[in-house]
Amino acid sequence: MIVHSARYVVVGVIASIILFGCAPRAEKAIPWPFDEDRYIFIEYRMEEDGRVIQGEYPSGPVIDFPTYMFDPYRGELASQEFTFEIDDTLKIIIGSSTALRGVAGGGMTSNLVGVYTFPHRHDDLHLRGVDEYGNVHLRYRNEQLVIESGDEWNYSTIRRDTIRVSRENAIAEFTKTTRIINYGLLNKSNIRKW
């Protein structure tokens, strides 16, 4: 009798382990630690600046104009159009932009992306979540990062380019910078169209 009871207990334990081990990953996600009327704004900026070292290096392309404006002092985000819902489930807005200056070109292009669940992938960013302090946990390419609320991370590379222009060499130096800025916790009531 005791042997049969022990078998039922062992089978029950094994079944429980299998069932709980197969639970969907979404159930194990860290819950959003803030009220539904708050969100985090992150800017993901790619900036390229070119300066002439020698000769008559030609200018690069002129790109479009920005589609949003953010005032960090007031915490206000304005855009021509929001292509996502600003509702109770919105957690992060990513402002993604590319800017060209000098002989790299001119202008800026940008767009906004809404994030509702984690993990979330946007280009080379893989957002993993936000902790109770508003710090964003993410991976950029192969680097694990925690960007604190109100802080930024940046990475720059420099390259030189030589071309032949009118029988002379023209040389320019290009600095490419990636910036990820965490503006922290903001009110959804300060999001508007212009």
Short mmCIF file of N, CA and C in Angstrom, two decimals:
data_model
loop_
_atom_site.label_atom_id
_atom_site.label_comp_id
_atom_site.label_asym_id
_atom_site.label_seq_id
_atom_site.Cartn_x
_atom_site.Cartn_y
_atom_site.Cartn_z
N MET A 1 0.82 -1.19 0.00
CA MET A 1 0.00 0.00 0.00
C MET A 1 0.86 1.26 0.00
N ILE A 2 1.92 1.26 0.84
CA ILE A 2 2.82 2.41 0.91
C ILE A 2 3.58 2.56 -0.40
N VAL A 3 3.95 1.44 -1.04
CA VAL A 3 4.68 1.46 -2.30
C VAL A 3 3.82 2.12 -3.38
N HIS A 4 2.53 1.76 -3.47
CA HIS A 4 1.64 2.35 -4.47
C HIS A 4 1.46 3.84 -4.23
N SER A 5 1.33 4.27 -2.98
CA SER A 5 1.17 5.70 -2.66
C SER A 5 2.42 6.48 -3.06
N ALA A 6 3.60 5.90 -2.81
CA ALA A 6 4.84 6.57 -3.17
C ALA A 6 4.95 6.74 -4.67
N ARG A 7 4.49 5.73 -5.44
CA ARG A 7 4.50 5.84 -6.89
C ARG A 7 3.61 6.98 -7.36
N TYR A 8 2.43 7.11 -6.77
CA TYR A 8 1.51 8.18 -7.16
C TYR A 8 2.10 9.56 -6.84
N VAL A 9 2.80 9.67 -5.72
CA VAL A 9 3.45 10.93 -5.35
C VAL A 9 4.54 11.27 -6.36
N VAL A 10 5.39 10.28 -6.72
CA VAL A 10 6.46 10.50 -7.67
C VAL A 10 5.91 10.90 -9.04
N VAL A 11 4.86 10.19 -9.48
CA VAL A 11 4.23 10.52 -10.77
C VAL A 11 3.64 11.92 -10.72
N GLY A 12 3.02 12.28 -9.60
CA GLY A 12 2.44 13.62 -9.45
C GLY A 12 3.50 14.71 -9.48
N VAL A 13 4.62 14.46 -8.83
CA VAL A 13 5.73 15.43 -8.82
C VAL A 13 6.30 15.60 -10.22
N ILE A 14 6.51 14.52 -10.94
CA ILE A 14 7.05 14.57 -12.30
C ILE A 14 6.07 15.31 -13.22
N ALA A 15 4.78 15.02 -13.10
CA ALA A 15 3.78 15.70 -13.93
C ALA A 15 3.76 17.20 -13.64
N SER A 16 3.89 17.58 -12.38
CA SER A 16 3.92 19.01 -12.02
C SER A 16 5.14 19.71 -12.62
N ILE A 17 6.28 19.05 -12.55
CA ILE A 17 7.51 19.64 -13.12
C ILE A 17 7.36 19.85 -14.61
N ILE A 18 6.79 18.85 -15.29
CA ILE A 18 6.60 18.96 -16.74
C ILE A 18 5.63 20.08 -17.06
N LEU A 19 4.51 20.15 -16.36
CA LEU A 19 3.51 21.18 -16.64
C LEU A 19 4.03 22.59 -16.36
N PHE A 20 4.68 22.77 -15.22
CA PHE A 20 5.18 24.12 -14.90
C PHE A 20 6.38 24.49 -15.77
N GLY A 21 7.18 23.50 -16.16
CA GLY A 21 8.32 23.76 -17.04
C GLY A 21 7.90 24.16 -18.43
N CYS A 22 6.71 23.76 -18.85
CA CYS A 22 6.21 24.07 -20.19
C CYS A 22 5.33 25.31 -20.21
N ALA A 23 5.24 26.03 -19.12
CA ALA A 23 4.41 27.25 -19.08
C ALA A 23 4.95 28.27 -20.07
N PRO A 24 4.08 29.04 -20.70
CA PRO A 24 4.53 30.04 -21.67
C PRO A 24 5.48 31.05 -21.03
N ARG A 25 6.46 31.53 -21.83
CA ARG A 25 7.44 32.48 -21.32
C ARG A 25 6.81 33.81 -20.92
N ALA A 26 5.71 34.17 -21.54
CA ALA A 26 5.06 35.45 -21.22
C ALA A 26 4.66 35.50 -19.75
N GLU A 27 4.34 34.34 -19.15
CA GLU A 27 3.97 34.31 -17.74
C GLU A 27 5.16 34.62 -16.84
N LYS A 28 6.37 34.41 -17.34
CA LYS A 28 7.57 34.65 -16.54
C LYS A 28 8.12 36.06 -16.73
N ALA A 29 7.49 36.86 -17.57
CA ALA A 29 7.98 38.22 -17.83
C ALA A 29 7.83 39.10 -16.59
N ILE A 30 8.76 40.04 -16.43
CA ILE A 30 8.69 40.98 -15.32
C ILE A 30 7.56 41.96 -15.59
N PRO A 31 6.67 42.15 -14.64
CA PRO A 31 5.55 43.07 -14.88
C PRO A 31 6.02 44.52 -14.98
N TRP A 32 5.27 45.31 -15.73
CA TRP A 32 5.55 46.74 -15.87
C TRP A 32 5.41 47.39 -14.49
N PRO A 33 6.47 48.06 -13.98
CA PRO A 33 6.43 48.55 -12.60
C PRO A 33 5.76 49.92 -12.40
N PHE A 34 5.16 50.47 -13.45
CA PHE A 34 4.62 51.83 -13.35
C PHE A 34 3.14 51.88 -13.70
N ASP A 35 2.51 53.02 -13.40
CA ASP A 35 1.10 53.22 -13.73
C ASP A 35 0.90 53.23 -15.24
N GLU A 36 -0.33 52.98 -15.66
CA GLU A 36 -0.66 52.89 -17.09
C GLU A 36 -0.58 54.24 -17.81
N ASP A 37 -0.54 55.34 -17.06
CA ASP A 37 -0.48 56.66 -17.69
C ASP A 37 0.95 57.15 -17.87
N ARG A 38 1.92 56.27 -17.64
CA ARG A 38 3.34 56.63 -17.76
C ARG A 38 4.01 55.76 -18.83
N TYR A 39 5.09 56.31 -19.42
CA TYR A 39 5.87 55.57 -20.41
C TYR A 39 7.32 56.04 -20.33
N ILE A 40 8.21 55.30 -20.97
CA ILE A 40 9.63 55.66 -21.07
C ILE A 40 9.89 56.09 -22.52
N PHE A 41 10.64 57.20 -22.68
CA PHE A 41 11.03 57.64 -24.03
C PHE A 41 12.52 57.39 -24.21
N ILE A 42 12.85 56.67 -25.29
CA ILE A 42 14.23 56.36 -25.65
C ILE A 42 14.50 56.93 -27.03
N GLU A 43 15.63 57.62 -27.18
CA GLU A 43 16.06 58.04 -28.52
C GLU A 43 17.22 57.15 -28.95
N TYR A 44 17.10 56.66 -30.17
CA TYR A 44 18.12 55.82 -30.80
C TYR A 44 18.62 56.61 -32.00
N ARG A 45 19.76 57.29 -31.84
CA ARG A 45 20.26 58.22 -32.85
C ARG A 45 21.50 57.68 -33.55
N MET A 46 21.49 57.82 -34.87
CA MET A 46 22.66 57.53 -35.68
C MET A 46 23.08 58.87 -36.30
N GLU A 47 24.28 59.34 -35.99
CA GLU A 47 24.74 60.63 -36.47
C GLU A 47 26.05 60.44 -37.23
N GLU A 48 26.16 61.07 -38.40
CA GLU A 48 27.41 61.00 -39.17
C GLU A 48 27.83 62.41 -39.55
N ASP A 49 29.07 62.73 -39.23
CA ASP A 49 29.62 64.05 -39.50
C ASP A 49 30.87 63.87 -40.36
N GLY A 50 30.95 64.62 -41.47
CA GLY A 50 32.11 64.52 -42.35
C GLY A 50 32.84 65.84 -42.46
N ARG A 51 34.17 65.81 -42.34
CA ARG A 51 34.95 67.05 -42.50
C ARG A 51 36.07 66.81 -43.50
N VAL A 52 36.34 67.84 -44.29
CA VAL A 52 37.34 67.75 -45.34
C VAL A 52 38.73 67.88 -44.72
N ILE A 53 39.59 66.97 -45.08
CA ILE A 53 41.00 66.99 -44.64
C ILE A 53 41.86 67.62 -45.73
N GLN A 54 41.54 67.31 -46.99
CA GLN A 54 42.35 67.79 -48.11
C GLN A 54 41.49 67.83 -49.37
N GLY A 55 41.69 68.85 -50.19
CA GLY A 55 41.07 68.91 -51.51
C GLY A 55 39.62 69.36 -51.51
N GLU A 56 38.94 69.01 -52.61
CA GLU A 56 37.54 69.41 -52.84
C GLU A 56 36.64 68.20 -52.72
N TYR A 57 36.47 67.72 -51.54
CA TYR A 57 35.64 66.53 -51.32
C TYR A 57 34.16 66.92 -51.49
N PRO A 58 33.41 66.20 -52.33
CA PRO A 58 32.01 66.56 -52.57
C PRO A 58 31.10 66.23 -51.38
N SER A 59 30.04 67.01 -51.24
CA SER A 59 29.08 66.79 -50.15
C SER A 59 28.20 65.59 -50.42
N GLY A 60 27.75 64.97 -49.34
CA GLY A 60 26.87 63.81 -49.41
C GLY A 60 25.42 64.21 -49.62
N PRO A 61 24.49 63.27 -49.50
CA PRO A 61 23.08 63.53 -49.79
C PRO A 61 22.40 64.38 -48.72
N VAL A 62 21.31 65.03 -49.13
CA VAL A 62 20.45 65.73 -48.18
C VAL A 62 19.24 64.83 -47.96
N ILE A 63 18.99 64.52 -46.68
CA ILE A 63 17.88 63.62 -46.36
C ILE A 63 16.70 64.41 -45.82
N ASP A 64 15.64 63.72 -45.54
CA ASP A 64 14.37 64.30 -45.14
C ASP A 64 14.47 65.10 -43.84
N PHE A 65 13.35 65.50 -43.31
CA PHE A 65 13.29 66.28 -42.08
C PHE A 65 12.73 65.42 -40.95
N PRO A 66 12.92 65.85 -39.69
CA PRO A 66 12.42 65.04 -38.56
C PRO A 66 10.89 65.01 -38.53
N THR A 67 10.34 63.90 -38.06
CA THR A 67 8.89 63.76 -37.98
C THR A 67 8.37 63.90 -36.55
N TYR A 68 9.28 64.15 -35.61
CA TYR A 68 8.83 64.39 -34.23
C TYR A 68 9.77 65.39 -33.55
N MET A 69 9.28 65.97 -32.47
CA MET A 69 10.08 66.86 -31.63
C MET A 69 9.88 66.45 -30.18
N PHE A 70 10.98 66.47 -29.42
CA PHE A 70 10.90 66.14 -28.01
C PHE A 70 11.54 67.26 -27.20
N ASP A 71 10.82 67.75 -26.21
CA ASP A 71 11.33 68.77 -25.29
C ASP A 71 11.67 68.07 -23.97
N PRO A 72 12.97 67.84 -23.69
CA PRO A 72 13.34 67.10 -22.48
C PRO A 72 13.05 67.86 -21.19
N TYR A 73 12.96 69.18 -21.26
CA TYR A 73 12.71 69.97 -20.05
C TYR A 73 11.25 69.90 -19.62
N ARG A 74 10.35 69.83 -20.58
CA ARG A 74 8.92 69.71 -20.28
C ARG A 74 8.40 68.28 -20.37
N GLY A 75 9.22 67.42 -20.95
CA GLY A 75 8.79 66.04 -21.12
C GLY A 75 7.69 65.90 -22.15
N GLU A 76 7.70 66.76 -23.18
CA GLU A 76 6.66 66.78 -24.20
C GLU A 76 7.16 66.15 -25.50
N LEU A 77 6.36 65.26 -26.05
CA LEU A 77 6.66 64.61 -27.31
C LEU A 77 5.57 64.99 -28.31
N ALA A 78 5.97 65.56 -29.45
CA ALA A 78 5.01 65.97 -30.48
C ALA A 78 5.43 65.37 -31.81
N SER A 79 4.43 64.98 -32.60
CA SER A 79 4.68 64.40 -33.92
C SER A 79 3.56 64.75 -34.87
N GLN A 80 3.88 64.69 -36.17
CA GLN A 80 2.86 64.90 -37.20
C GLN A 80 1.82 63.79 -37.14
N GLU A 81 2.30 62.57 -36.87
CA GLU A 81 1.42 61.41 -36.92
C GLU A 81 1.98 60.31 -36.03
N PHE A 82 1.10 59.64 -35.32
CA PHE A 82 1.48 58.48 -34.53
C PHE A 82 0.91 57.24 -35.23
N THR A 83 1.79 56.34 -35.63
CA THR A 83 1.37 55.15 -36.37
C THR A 83 1.07 53.99 -35.43
N PHE A 84 0.96 54.26 -34.15
CA PHE A 84 0.68 53.25 -33.14
C PHE A 84 -0.29 53.86 -32.12
N GLU A 85 -0.93 52.99 -31.35
CA GLU A 85 -1.91 53.43 -30.36
C GLU A 85 -1.22 53.93 -29.09
N ILE A 86 -1.69 55.04 -28.57
CA ILE A 86 -1.22 55.53 -27.27
C ILE A 86 -2.31 55.14 -26.28
N ASP A 87 -2.14 53.94 -25.71
CA ASP A 87 -3.16 53.40 -24.82
C ASP A 87 -2.52 52.95 -23.51
N ASP A 88 -3.30 52.25 -22.69
CA ASP A 88 -2.83 51.82 -21.37
C ASP A 88 -1.71 50.79 -21.45
N THR A 89 -1.57 50.10 -22.59
CA THR A 89 -0.55 49.05 -22.69
C THR A 89 0.78 49.55 -23.25
N LEU A 90 0.82 50.79 -23.72
CA LEU A 90 2.06 51.36 -24.26
C LEU A 90 3.07 51.54 -23.13
N LYS A 91 4.28 51.02 -23.32
CA LYS A 91 5.30 51.08 -22.28
C LYS A 91 6.49 51.97 -22.65
N ILE A 92 6.94 51.87 -23.89
CA ILE A 92 8.10 52.64 -24.35
C ILE A 92 7.78 53.22 -25.72
N ILE A 93 8.28 54.43 -25.96
CA ILE A 93 8.31 54.97 -27.32
C ILE A 93 9.78 55.14 -27.68
N ILE A 94 10.14 54.60 -28.85
CA ILE A 94 11.51 54.76 -29.37
C ILE A 94 11.46 55.83 -30.44
N GLY A 95 12.29 56.87 -30.29
CA GLY A 95 12.50 57.86 -31.34
C GLY A 95 13.76 57.48 -32.10
N SER A 96 13.60 56.98 -33.31
CA SER A 96 14.71 56.50 -34.10
C SER A 96 15.05 57.54 -35.16
N SER A 97 16.33 57.96 -35.21
CA SER A 97 16.69 59.03 -36.15
C SER A 97 18.07 58.82 -36.76
N THR A 98 18.25 59.43 -37.94
CA THR A 98 19.54 59.48 -38.63
C THR A 98 19.80 60.92 -39.01
N ALA A 99 20.98 61.44 -38.68
CA ALA A 99 21.34 62.82 -39.00
C ALA A 99 22.67 62.84 -39.74
N LEU A 100 22.75 63.69 -40.77
CA LEU A 100 23.98 63.86 -41.55
C LEU A 100 24.42 65.31 -41.46
N ARG A 101 25.75 65.52 -41.30
CA ARG A 101 26.31 66.87 -41.21
C ARG A 101 27.62 66.94 -41.98
N GLY A 102 28.00 68.16 -42.33
CA GLY A 102 29.26 68.36 -43.04
C GLY A 102 29.22 67.72 -44.42
N VAL A 103 30.37 67.16 -44.86
CA VAL A 103 30.39 66.53 -46.18
C VAL A 103 29.73 65.15 -46.18
N ALA A 104 29.29 64.67 -45.01
CA ALA A 104 28.52 63.43 -44.98
C ALA A 104 27.14 63.66 -45.58
N GLY A 105 26.69 64.91 -45.57
CA GLY A 105 25.37 65.25 -46.10
C GLY A 105 24.68 66.25 -45.21
N GLY A 106 23.37 66.32 -45.31
CA GLY A 106 22.64 67.27 -44.49
C GLY A 106 21.24 66.76 -44.20
N GLY A 107 20.69 67.23 -43.08
CA GLY A 107 19.32 66.90 -42.73
C GLY A 107 19.20 65.76 -41.76
N MET A 108 17.96 65.42 -41.50
CA MET A 108 17.65 64.39 -40.53
C MET A 108 16.36 63.68 -40.93
N THR A 109 16.33 62.40 -40.69
CA THR A 109 15.10 61.64 -40.88
C THR A 109 14.81 60.90 -39.58
N SER A 110 13.54 60.74 -39.26
CA SER A 110 13.21 60.10 -37.98
C SER A 110 11.83 59.47 -38.02
N ASN A 111 11.59 58.61 -37.05
CA ASN A 111 10.26 58.04 -36.86
C ASN A 111 10.10 57.57 -35.42
N LEU A 112 8.86 57.34 -35.01
CA LEU A 112 8.55 56.87 -33.67
C LEU A 112 8.01 55.45 -33.73
N VAL A 113 8.37 54.66 -32.72
CA VAL A 113 7.92 53.27 -32.65
C VAL A 113 7.36 53.03 -31.25
N GLY A 114 6.19 52.43 -31.18
CA GLY A 114 5.59 52.09 -29.89
C GLY A 114 5.95 50.68 -29.47
N VAL A 115 6.24 50.50 -28.17
CA VAL A 115 6.61 49.19 -27.62
C VAL A 115 5.59 48.84 -26.54
N TYR A 116 4.98 47.65 -26.65
CA TYR A 116 3.93 47.23 -25.74
C TYR A 116 4.30 46.02 -24.89
N THR A 117 5.23 45.20 -25.39
CA THR A 117 5.65 43.99 -24.67
C THR A 117 7.16 43.83 -24.78
N PHE A 118 7.70 43.02 -23.88
CA PHE A 118 9.12 42.68 -23.89
C PHE A 118 9.27 41.17 -24.04
N PRO A 119 10.31 40.72 -24.71
CA PRO A 119 11.34 41.51 -25.39
C PRO A 119 10.80 42.14 -26.66
N HIS A 120 11.50 43.20 -27.12
CA HIS A 120 11.12 43.89 -28.34
C HIS A 120 12.38 44.21 -29.13
N ARG A 121 12.34 43.91 -30.43
CA ARG A 121 13.50 44.18 -31.29
C ARG A 121 13.18 45.34 -32.23
N HIS A 122 14.12 46.29 -32.31
CA HIS A 122 14.04 47.41 -33.27
C HIS A 122 15.44 47.63 -33.83
N ASP A 123 15.63 47.32 -35.10
CA ASP A 123 16.95 47.39 -35.73
C ASP A 123 17.96 46.60 -34.90
N ASP A 124 19.03 47.24 -34.44
CA ASP A 124 20.05 46.55 -33.64
C ASP A 124 19.75 46.58 -32.14
N LEU A 125 18.64 47.18 -31.75
CA LEU A 125 18.25 47.23 -30.34
C LEU A 125 17.35 46.04 -30.01
N HIS A 126 17.63 45.42 -28.90
CA HIS A 126 16.78 44.33 -28.40
C HIS A 126 16.43 44.70 -26.96
N LEU A 127 15.24 45.31 -26.77
CA LEU A 127 14.81 45.74 -25.44
C LEU A 127 14.37 44.54 -24.63
N ARG A 128 14.91 44.44 -23.41
CA ARG A 128 14.58 43.31 -22.56
C ARG A 128 13.60 43.67 -21.46
N GLY A 129 13.55 44.95 -21.07
CA GLY A 129 12.63 45.37 -20.03
C GLY A 129 13.09 46.63 -19.34
N VAL A 130 12.28 47.05 -18.36
CA VAL A 130 12.55 48.26 -17.58
C VAL A 130 12.40 47.89 -16.12
N ASP A 131 13.35 48.33 -15.29
CA ASP A 131 13.24 48.03 -13.86
C ASP A 131 12.48 49.14 -13.12
N GLU A 132 12.32 48.97 -11.82
CA GLU A 132 11.50 49.91 -11.02
C GLU A 132 12.10 51.30 -10.91
N TYR A 133 13.37 51.48 -11.35
CA TYR A 133 14.02 52.80 -11.31
C TYR A 133 13.95 53.50 -12.66
N GLY A 134 13.35 52.87 -13.64
CA GLY A 134 13.26 53.44 -14.99
C GLY A 134 14.49 53.16 -15.83
N ASN A 135 15.37 52.27 -15.36
CA ASN A 135 16.55 51.88 -16.13
C ASN A 135 16.14 50.88 -17.21
N VAL A 136 16.62 51.10 -18.43
CA VAL A 136 16.27 50.24 -19.54
C VAL A 136 17.34 49.17 -19.73
N HIS A 137 16.91 47.92 -19.78
CA HIS A 137 17.81 46.79 -19.97
C HIS A 137 17.68 46.36 -21.43
N LEU A 138 18.82 46.37 -22.14
CA LEU A 138 18.78 46.06 -23.57
C LEU A 138 20.07 45.45 -24.04
N ARG A 139 20.02 44.97 -25.27
CA ARG A 139 21.22 44.51 -25.96
C ARG A 139 21.33 45.34 -27.23
N TYR A 140 22.51 45.92 -27.46
CA TYR A 140 22.79 46.61 -28.71
C TYR A 140 23.84 45.78 -29.45
N ARG A 141 23.43 45.22 -30.58
CA ARG A 141 24.25 44.25 -31.29
C ARG A 141 24.62 43.14 -30.31
N ASN A 142 25.88 42.98 -29.93
CA ASN A 142 26.25 41.91 -29.01
C ASN A 142 26.57 42.41 -27.61
N GLU A 143 26.29 43.68 -27.33
CA GLU A 143 26.65 44.25 -26.03
C GLU A 143 25.43 44.40 -25.13
N GLN A 144 25.51 43.83 -23.93
CA GLN A 144 24.43 43.95 -22.94
C GLN A 144 24.60 45.29 -22.23
N LEU A 145 23.51 46.09 -22.17
CA LEU A 145 23.58 47.42 -21.58
C LEU A 145 22.44 47.63 -20.60
N VAL A 146 22.70 48.46 -19.60
CA VAL A 146 21.66 49.00 -18.74
C VAL A 146 21.84 50.51 -18.80
N ILE A 147 20.87 51.19 -19.41
CA ILE A 147 20.96 52.65 -19.53
C ILE A 147 20.04 53.25 -18.48
N GLU A 148 20.64 53.92 -17.53
CA GLU A 148 19.88 54.47 -16.42
C GLU A 148 18.98 55.60 -16.87
N SER A 149 17.93 55.82 -16.11
CA SER A 149 17.00 56.91 -16.38
C SER A 149 17.76 58.23 -16.38
N GLY A 150 17.61 59.01 -17.46
CA GLY A 150 18.29 60.30 -17.57
C GLY A 150 19.72 60.20 -18.08
N ASP A 151 20.14 59.03 -18.51
CA ASP A 151 21.52 58.83 -18.95
C ASP A 151 21.55 58.42 -20.43
N GLU A 152 22.74 58.35 -21.00
CA GLU A 152 22.88 57.91 -22.38
C GLU A 152 24.12 57.06 -22.55
N TRP A 153 24.11 56.26 -23.61
CA TRP A 153 25.25 55.45 -24.01
C TRP A 153 25.58 55.84 -25.44
N ASN A 154 26.88 55.96 -25.76
CA ASN A 154 27.24 56.25 -27.15
C ASN A 154 28.50 55.50 -27.55
N TYR A 155 28.60 55.35 -28.87
CA TYR A 155 29.73 54.63 -29.46
C TYR A 155 30.06 55.31 -30.78
N SER A 156 31.35 55.60 -31.00
CA SER A 156 31.77 56.30 -32.22
C SER A 156 32.85 55.52 -32.96
N THR A 157 32.80 55.65 -34.29
CA THR A 157 33.86 55.12 -35.14
C THR A 157 34.29 56.24 -36.09
N ILE A 158 35.56 56.21 -36.47
CA ILE A 158 36.11 57.23 -37.38
C ILE A 158 36.74 56.51 -38.56
N ARG A 159 36.45 57.01 -39.77
CA ARG A 159 37.08 56.45 -40.96
C ARG A 159 37.50 57.59 -41.88
N ARG A 160 38.53 57.35 -42.67
CA ARG A 160 38.97 58.31 -43.69
C ARG A 160 38.69 57.76 -45.06
N ASP A 161 38.31 58.66 -45.96
CA ASP A 161 37.98 58.26 -47.32
C ASP A 161 38.76 59.15 -48.28
N THR A 162 39.41 58.54 -49.26
CA THR A 162 40.17 59.27 -50.28
C THR A 162 39.56 58.98 -51.64
N ILE A 163 39.27 60.06 -52.38
CA ILE A 163 38.75 59.91 -53.75
C ILE A 163 39.55 60.82 -54.68
N ARG A 164 39.43 60.56 -55.96
CA ARG A 164 40.14 61.37 -56.97
C ARG A 164 39.14 62.38 -57.53
N VAL A 165 39.48 63.68 -57.41
CA VAL A 165 38.63 64.76 -57.94
C VAL A 165 39.52 65.70 -58.75
N SER A 166 39.22 65.84 -60.05
CA SER A 166 39.98 66.73 -60.94
C SER A 166 41.49 66.51 -60.83
N ARG A 167 41.90 65.27 -60.97
CA ARG A 167 43.32 64.88 -60.95
C ARG A 167 44.02 65.09 -59.62
N GLU A 168 43.26 65.35 -58.56
CA GLU A 168 43.86 65.51 -57.23
C GLU A 168 43.11 64.62 -56.25
N ASN A 169 43.81 64.25 -55.20
CA ASN A 169 43.17 63.48 -54.14
C ASN A 169 42.37 64.40 -53.23
N ALA A 170 41.19 63.97 -52.87
CA ALA A 170 40.38 64.65 -51.87
C ALA A 170 40.17 63.67 -50.72
N ILE A 171 40.40 64.15 -49.51
CA ILE A 171 40.32 63.28 -48.33
C ILE A 171 39.33 63.88 -47.35
N ALA A 172 38.47 63.05 -46.82
CA ALA A 172 37.52 63.47 -45.78
C ALA A 172 37.55 62.45 -44.65
N GLU A 173 37.25 62.95 -43.46
CA GLU A 173 37.17 62.09 -42.28
C GLU A 173 35.71 62.06 -41.81
N PHE A 174 35.19 60.86 -41.59
CA PHE A 174 33.79 60.68 -41.20
C PHE A 174 33.72 60.08 -39.80
N THR A 175 32.97 60.74 -38.93
CA THR A 175 32.74 60.24 -37.58
C THR A 175 31.29 59.79 -37.49
N LYS A 176 31.10 58.52 -37.19
CA LYS A 176 29.76 57.96 -37.06
C LYS A 176 29.52 57.64 -35.59
N THR A 177 28.45 58.20 -35.04
CA THR A 177 28.14 58.02 -33.62
C THR A 177 26.75 57.42 -33.45
N THR A 178 26.68 56.41 -32.62
CA THR A 178 25.40 55.84 -32.22
C THR A 178 25.14 56.28 -30.79
N ARG A 179 23.96 56.85 -30.56
CA ARG A 179 23.59 57.31 -29.21
C ARG A 179 22.26 56.66 -28.83
N ILE A 180 22.19 56.16 -27.61
CA ILE A 180 20.94 55.64 -27.05
C ILE A 180 20.70 56.41 -25.76
N ILE A 181 19.62 57.20 -25.74
CA ILE A 181 19.34 58.10 -24.63
C ILE A 181 18.05 57.66 -23.95
N ASN A 182 18.11 57.48 -22.65
CA ASN A 182 16.94 57.13 -21.85
C ASN A 182 16.45 58.40 -21.14
N TYR A 183 15.35 58.97 -21.63
CA TYR A 183 14.81 60.19 -21.02
C TYR A 183 13.97 59.90 -19.79
N GLY A 184 13.80 58.64 -19.47
CA GLY A 184 13.13 58.28 -18.23
C GLY A 184 11.62 58.24 -18.33
N LEU A 185 11.01 58.21 -17.17
CA LEU A 185 9.57 58.05 -17.04
C LEU A 185 8.85 59.36 -17.33
N LEU A 186 7.86 59.31 -18.23
CA LEU A 186 7.14 60.51 -18.65
C LEU A 186 5.63 60.25 -18.62
N ASN A 187 4.87 61.34 -18.70
CA ASN A 187 3.41 61.26 -18.70
C ASN A 187 2.88 61.14 -20.13
N LYS A 188 1.98 60.19 -20.35
CA LYS A 188 1.36 60.04 -21.67
C LYS A 188 0.51 61.26 -22.02
N SER A 189 0.08 62.02 -21.03
CA SER A 189 -0.74 63.21 -21.30
C SER A 189 0.05 64.29 -22.03
N ASN A 190 1.39 64.18 -22.03
CA ASN A 190 2.25 65.16 -22.72
C ASN A 190 2.63 64.71 -24.13
N ILE A 191 1.92 63.74 -24.67
CA ILE A 191 2.12 63.31 -26.05
C ILE A 191 1.03 63.98 -26.89
N ARG A 192 1.45 64.63 -27.99
CA ARG A 192 0.43 65.34 -28.80
C ARG A 192 0.85 65.39 -30.26
N LYS A 193 -0.13 65.70 -31.10
CA LYS A 193 0.17 65.96 -32.52
C LYS A 193 0.43 67.43 -32.70
N TRP A 194 1.29 67.78 -33.69
CA TRP A 194 1.48 69.20 -33.98
C TRP A 194 0.70 69.62 -35.18
#
